[in-house]
PDB file of C-alpha atoms in Angstrom:
ATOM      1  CA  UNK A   4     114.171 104.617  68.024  1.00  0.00           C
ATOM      2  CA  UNK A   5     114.819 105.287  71.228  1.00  0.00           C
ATOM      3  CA  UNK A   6     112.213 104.849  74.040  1.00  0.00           C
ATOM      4  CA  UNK A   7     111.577 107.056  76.914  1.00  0.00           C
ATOM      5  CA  UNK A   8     111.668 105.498  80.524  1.00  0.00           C
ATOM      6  CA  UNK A   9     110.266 107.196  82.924  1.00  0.00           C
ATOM      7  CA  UNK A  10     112.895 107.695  86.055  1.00  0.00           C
ATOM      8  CA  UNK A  11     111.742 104.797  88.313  1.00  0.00           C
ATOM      9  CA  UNK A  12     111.977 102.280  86.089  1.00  0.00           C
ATOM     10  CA  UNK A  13     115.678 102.821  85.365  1.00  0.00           C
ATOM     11  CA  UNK A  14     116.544 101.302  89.103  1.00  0.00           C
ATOM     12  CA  UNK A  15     114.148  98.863  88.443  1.00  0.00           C
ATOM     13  CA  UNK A  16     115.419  95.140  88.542  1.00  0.00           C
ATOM     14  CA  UNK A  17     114.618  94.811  84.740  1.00  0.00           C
ATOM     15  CA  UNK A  18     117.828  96.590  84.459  1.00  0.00           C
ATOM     16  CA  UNK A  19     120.181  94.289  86.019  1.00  0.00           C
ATOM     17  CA  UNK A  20     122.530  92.319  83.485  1.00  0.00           C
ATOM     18  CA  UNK A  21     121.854  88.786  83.903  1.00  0.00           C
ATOM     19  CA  UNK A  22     124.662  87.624  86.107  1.00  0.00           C
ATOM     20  CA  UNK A  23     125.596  90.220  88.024  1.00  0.00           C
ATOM     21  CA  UNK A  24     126.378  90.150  91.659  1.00  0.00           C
ATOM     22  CA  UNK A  25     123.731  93.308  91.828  1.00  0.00           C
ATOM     23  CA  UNK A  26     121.186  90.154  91.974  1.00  0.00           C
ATOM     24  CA  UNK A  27     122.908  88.621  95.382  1.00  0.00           C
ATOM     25  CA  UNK A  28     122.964  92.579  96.821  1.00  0.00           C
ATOM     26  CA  UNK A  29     119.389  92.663  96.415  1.00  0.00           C
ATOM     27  CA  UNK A  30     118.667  89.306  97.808  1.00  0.00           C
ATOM     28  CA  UNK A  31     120.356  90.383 101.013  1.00  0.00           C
ATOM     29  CA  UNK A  32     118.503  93.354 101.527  1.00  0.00           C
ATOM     30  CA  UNK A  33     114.942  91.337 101.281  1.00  0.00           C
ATOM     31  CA  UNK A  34     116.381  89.355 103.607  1.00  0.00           C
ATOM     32  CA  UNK A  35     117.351  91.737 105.795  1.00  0.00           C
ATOM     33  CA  UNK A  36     113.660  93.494 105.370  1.00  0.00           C
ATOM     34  CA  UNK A  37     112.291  90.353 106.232  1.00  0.00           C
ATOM     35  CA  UNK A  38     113.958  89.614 109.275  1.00  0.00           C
ATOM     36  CA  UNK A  39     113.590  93.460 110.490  1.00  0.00           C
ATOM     37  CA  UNK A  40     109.993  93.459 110.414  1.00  0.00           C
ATOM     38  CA  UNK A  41     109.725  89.794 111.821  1.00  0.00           C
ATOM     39  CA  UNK A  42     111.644  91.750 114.683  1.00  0.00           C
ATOM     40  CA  UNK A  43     109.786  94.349 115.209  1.00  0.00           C
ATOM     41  CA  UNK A  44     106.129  92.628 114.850  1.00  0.00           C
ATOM     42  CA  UNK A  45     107.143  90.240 117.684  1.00  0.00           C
ATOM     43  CA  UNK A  46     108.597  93.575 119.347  1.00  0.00           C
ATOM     44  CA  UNK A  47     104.963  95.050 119.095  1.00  0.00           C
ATOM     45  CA  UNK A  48     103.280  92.132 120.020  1.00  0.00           C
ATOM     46  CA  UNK A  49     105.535  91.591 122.970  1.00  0.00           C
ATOM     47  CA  UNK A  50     104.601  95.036 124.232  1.00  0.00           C
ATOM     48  CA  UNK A  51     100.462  94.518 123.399  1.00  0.00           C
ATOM     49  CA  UNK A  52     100.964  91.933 125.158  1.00  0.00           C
ATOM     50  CA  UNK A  53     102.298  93.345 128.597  1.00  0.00           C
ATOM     51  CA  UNK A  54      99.685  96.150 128.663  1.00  0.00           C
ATOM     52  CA  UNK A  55      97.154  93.206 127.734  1.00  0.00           C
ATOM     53  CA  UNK A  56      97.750  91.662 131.216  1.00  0.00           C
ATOM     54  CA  UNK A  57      97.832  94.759 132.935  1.00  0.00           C
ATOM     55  CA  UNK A  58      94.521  95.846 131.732  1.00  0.00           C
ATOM     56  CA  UNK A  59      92.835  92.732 132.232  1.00  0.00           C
ATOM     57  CA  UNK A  60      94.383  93.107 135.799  1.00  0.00           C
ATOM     58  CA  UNK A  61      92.907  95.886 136.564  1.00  0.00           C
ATOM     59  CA  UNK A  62      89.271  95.126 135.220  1.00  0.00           C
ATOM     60  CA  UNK A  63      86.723  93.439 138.014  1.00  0.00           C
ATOM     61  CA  UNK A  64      85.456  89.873 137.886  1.00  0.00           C
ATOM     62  CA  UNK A  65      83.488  88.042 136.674  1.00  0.00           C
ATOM     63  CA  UNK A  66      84.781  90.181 133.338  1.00  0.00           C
ATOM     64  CA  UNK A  67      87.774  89.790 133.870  1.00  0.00           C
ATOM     65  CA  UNK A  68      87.648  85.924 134.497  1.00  0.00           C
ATOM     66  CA  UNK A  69      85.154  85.444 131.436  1.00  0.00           C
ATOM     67  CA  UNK A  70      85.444  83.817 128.111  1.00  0.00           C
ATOM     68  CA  UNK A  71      82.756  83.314 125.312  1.00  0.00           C
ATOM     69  CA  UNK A  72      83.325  80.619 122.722  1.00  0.00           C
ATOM     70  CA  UNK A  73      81.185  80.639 119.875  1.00  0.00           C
ATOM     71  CA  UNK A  74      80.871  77.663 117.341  1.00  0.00           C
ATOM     72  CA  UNK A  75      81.740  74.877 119.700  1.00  0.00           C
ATOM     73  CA  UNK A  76      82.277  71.402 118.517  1.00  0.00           C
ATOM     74  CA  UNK A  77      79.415  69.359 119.267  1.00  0.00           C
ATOM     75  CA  UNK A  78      81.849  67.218 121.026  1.00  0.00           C
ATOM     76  CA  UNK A  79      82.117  69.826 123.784  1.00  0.00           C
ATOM     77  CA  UNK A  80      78.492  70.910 123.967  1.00  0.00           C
ATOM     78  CA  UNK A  81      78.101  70.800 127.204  1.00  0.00           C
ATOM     79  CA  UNK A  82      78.845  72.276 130.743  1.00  0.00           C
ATOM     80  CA  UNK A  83      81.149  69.266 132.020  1.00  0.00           C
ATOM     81  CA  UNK A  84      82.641  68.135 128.546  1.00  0.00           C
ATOM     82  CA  UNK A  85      83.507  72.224 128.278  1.00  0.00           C
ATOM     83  CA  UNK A  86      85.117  72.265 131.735  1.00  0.00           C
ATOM     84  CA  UNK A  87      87.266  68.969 130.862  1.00  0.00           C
ATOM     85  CA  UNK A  88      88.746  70.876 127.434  1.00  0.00           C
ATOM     86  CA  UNK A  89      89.392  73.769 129.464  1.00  0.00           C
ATOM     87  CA  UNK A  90      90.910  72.137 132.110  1.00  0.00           C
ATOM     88  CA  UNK A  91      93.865  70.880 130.050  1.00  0.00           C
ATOM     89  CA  UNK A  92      94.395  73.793 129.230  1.00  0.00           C
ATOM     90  CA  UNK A  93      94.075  75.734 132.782  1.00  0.00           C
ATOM     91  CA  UNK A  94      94.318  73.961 135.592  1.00  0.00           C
ATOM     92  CA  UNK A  95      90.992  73.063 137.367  1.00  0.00           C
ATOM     93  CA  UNK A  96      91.097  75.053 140.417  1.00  0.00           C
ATOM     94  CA  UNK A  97      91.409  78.090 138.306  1.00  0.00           C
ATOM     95  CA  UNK A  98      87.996  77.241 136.258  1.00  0.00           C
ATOM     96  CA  UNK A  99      84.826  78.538 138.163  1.00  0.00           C
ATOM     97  CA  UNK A 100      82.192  77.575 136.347  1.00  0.00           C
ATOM     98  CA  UNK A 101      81.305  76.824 132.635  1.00  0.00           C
ATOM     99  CA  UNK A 102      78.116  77.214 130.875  1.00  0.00           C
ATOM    100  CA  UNK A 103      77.060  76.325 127.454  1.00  0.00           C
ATOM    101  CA  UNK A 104      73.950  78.218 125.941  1.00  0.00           C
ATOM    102  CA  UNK A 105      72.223  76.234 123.136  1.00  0.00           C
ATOM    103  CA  UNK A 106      69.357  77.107 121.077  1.00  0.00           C
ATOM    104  CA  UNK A 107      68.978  80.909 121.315  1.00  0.00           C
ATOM    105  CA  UNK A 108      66.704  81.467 118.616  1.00  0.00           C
ATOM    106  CA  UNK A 109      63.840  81.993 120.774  1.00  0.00           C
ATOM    107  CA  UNK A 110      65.777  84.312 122.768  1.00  0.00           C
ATOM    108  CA  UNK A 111      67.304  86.392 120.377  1.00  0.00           C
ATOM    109  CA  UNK A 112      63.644  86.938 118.828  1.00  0.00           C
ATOM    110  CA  UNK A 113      62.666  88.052 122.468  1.00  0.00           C
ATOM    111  CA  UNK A 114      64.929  90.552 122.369  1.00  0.00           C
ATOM    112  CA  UNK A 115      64.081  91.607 119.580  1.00  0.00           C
ATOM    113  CA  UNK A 116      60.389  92.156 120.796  1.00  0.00           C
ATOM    114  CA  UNK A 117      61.993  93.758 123.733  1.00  0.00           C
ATOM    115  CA  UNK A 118      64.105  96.685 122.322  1.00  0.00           C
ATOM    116  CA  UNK A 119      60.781  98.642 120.760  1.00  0.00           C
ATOM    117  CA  UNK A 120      59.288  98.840 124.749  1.00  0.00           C
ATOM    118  CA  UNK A 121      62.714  99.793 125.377  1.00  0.00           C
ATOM    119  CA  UNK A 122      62.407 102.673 123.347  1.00  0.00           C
ATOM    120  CA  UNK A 123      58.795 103.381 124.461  1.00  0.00           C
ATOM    121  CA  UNK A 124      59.813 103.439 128.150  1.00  0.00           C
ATOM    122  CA  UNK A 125      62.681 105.649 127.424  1.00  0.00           C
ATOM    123  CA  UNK A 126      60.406 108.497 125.475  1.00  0.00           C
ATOM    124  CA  UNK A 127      57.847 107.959 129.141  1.00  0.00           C
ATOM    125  CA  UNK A 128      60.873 108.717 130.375  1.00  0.00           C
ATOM    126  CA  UNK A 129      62.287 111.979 128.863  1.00  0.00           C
ATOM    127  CA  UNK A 130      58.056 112.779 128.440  1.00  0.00           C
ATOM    128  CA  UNK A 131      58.117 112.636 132.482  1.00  0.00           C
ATOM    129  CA  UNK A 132      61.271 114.576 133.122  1.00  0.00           C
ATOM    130  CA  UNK A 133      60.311 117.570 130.725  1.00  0.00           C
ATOM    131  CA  UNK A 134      56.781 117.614 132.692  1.00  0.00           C
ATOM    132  CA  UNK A 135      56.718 120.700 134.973  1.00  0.00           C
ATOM    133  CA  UNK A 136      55.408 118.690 137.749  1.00  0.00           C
TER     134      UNK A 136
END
């Protein structure tokens, strides 16, 4: 009987005789896939990278001069231990300060208390403005 195949399937690879020098073609143009969009990720990333700079340039300190590390090794839990690891990697002069925050729980459940008055003093607010005083 003979079977149907649908159009796709007939430049499919399944097709290939075993041994032919169709198998080597197709090797070089993975290859060459490959190395084209190596090339043009580190072409992109080159580029990010420039208007990166320039936008972190142009932003004021302290943000632009700030970094936040979460999940620190206990090793570097604290302010001078943090300065030393960063200071191998920057020199010293350019680190201004470091500060690590431990134990937020409390403070994360105060501002979660806080954000309801937030909302309260914002409704004042808008009740104030729309007074015809």
């Amino acid at each position: 009987p003979h079977l149907e195949v649908d159009r796709l399937s007939r430049i499919g690879m399944a097709n290939i005789q075993s041994g032919s020098d169709l198998y080597w073609v197709h090797a070089c143009i993975v290859w060459l896939v490959v190395v084209s969009t190596e090339h043009f990720i580190q072409q992109a990333m080159d580029g990010f990278l420039v208007r990166r700079w320039q936008w972190l340039k142009r932003m004021p300190a302290p943000r632009c001069t700030t970094v936040l590390v979460e999940n620190l090794p206990l090793e570097y839990c604290s302010d001078s231990r943090l300065r030393t690891f960063f200071a191998k990697m920057f020199t010293p002069e350019d680190i201004v300060a470091t500060h690590v925050v431990r134990r937020t729980e409390c403070l994360l459940d105060l501002i979660a208390r806080g954000h309801p008055t937030d909302l309260l003093l914002k409704r004042a607010e808008a009740d104030r403005d729309r007074s015809p005083s």
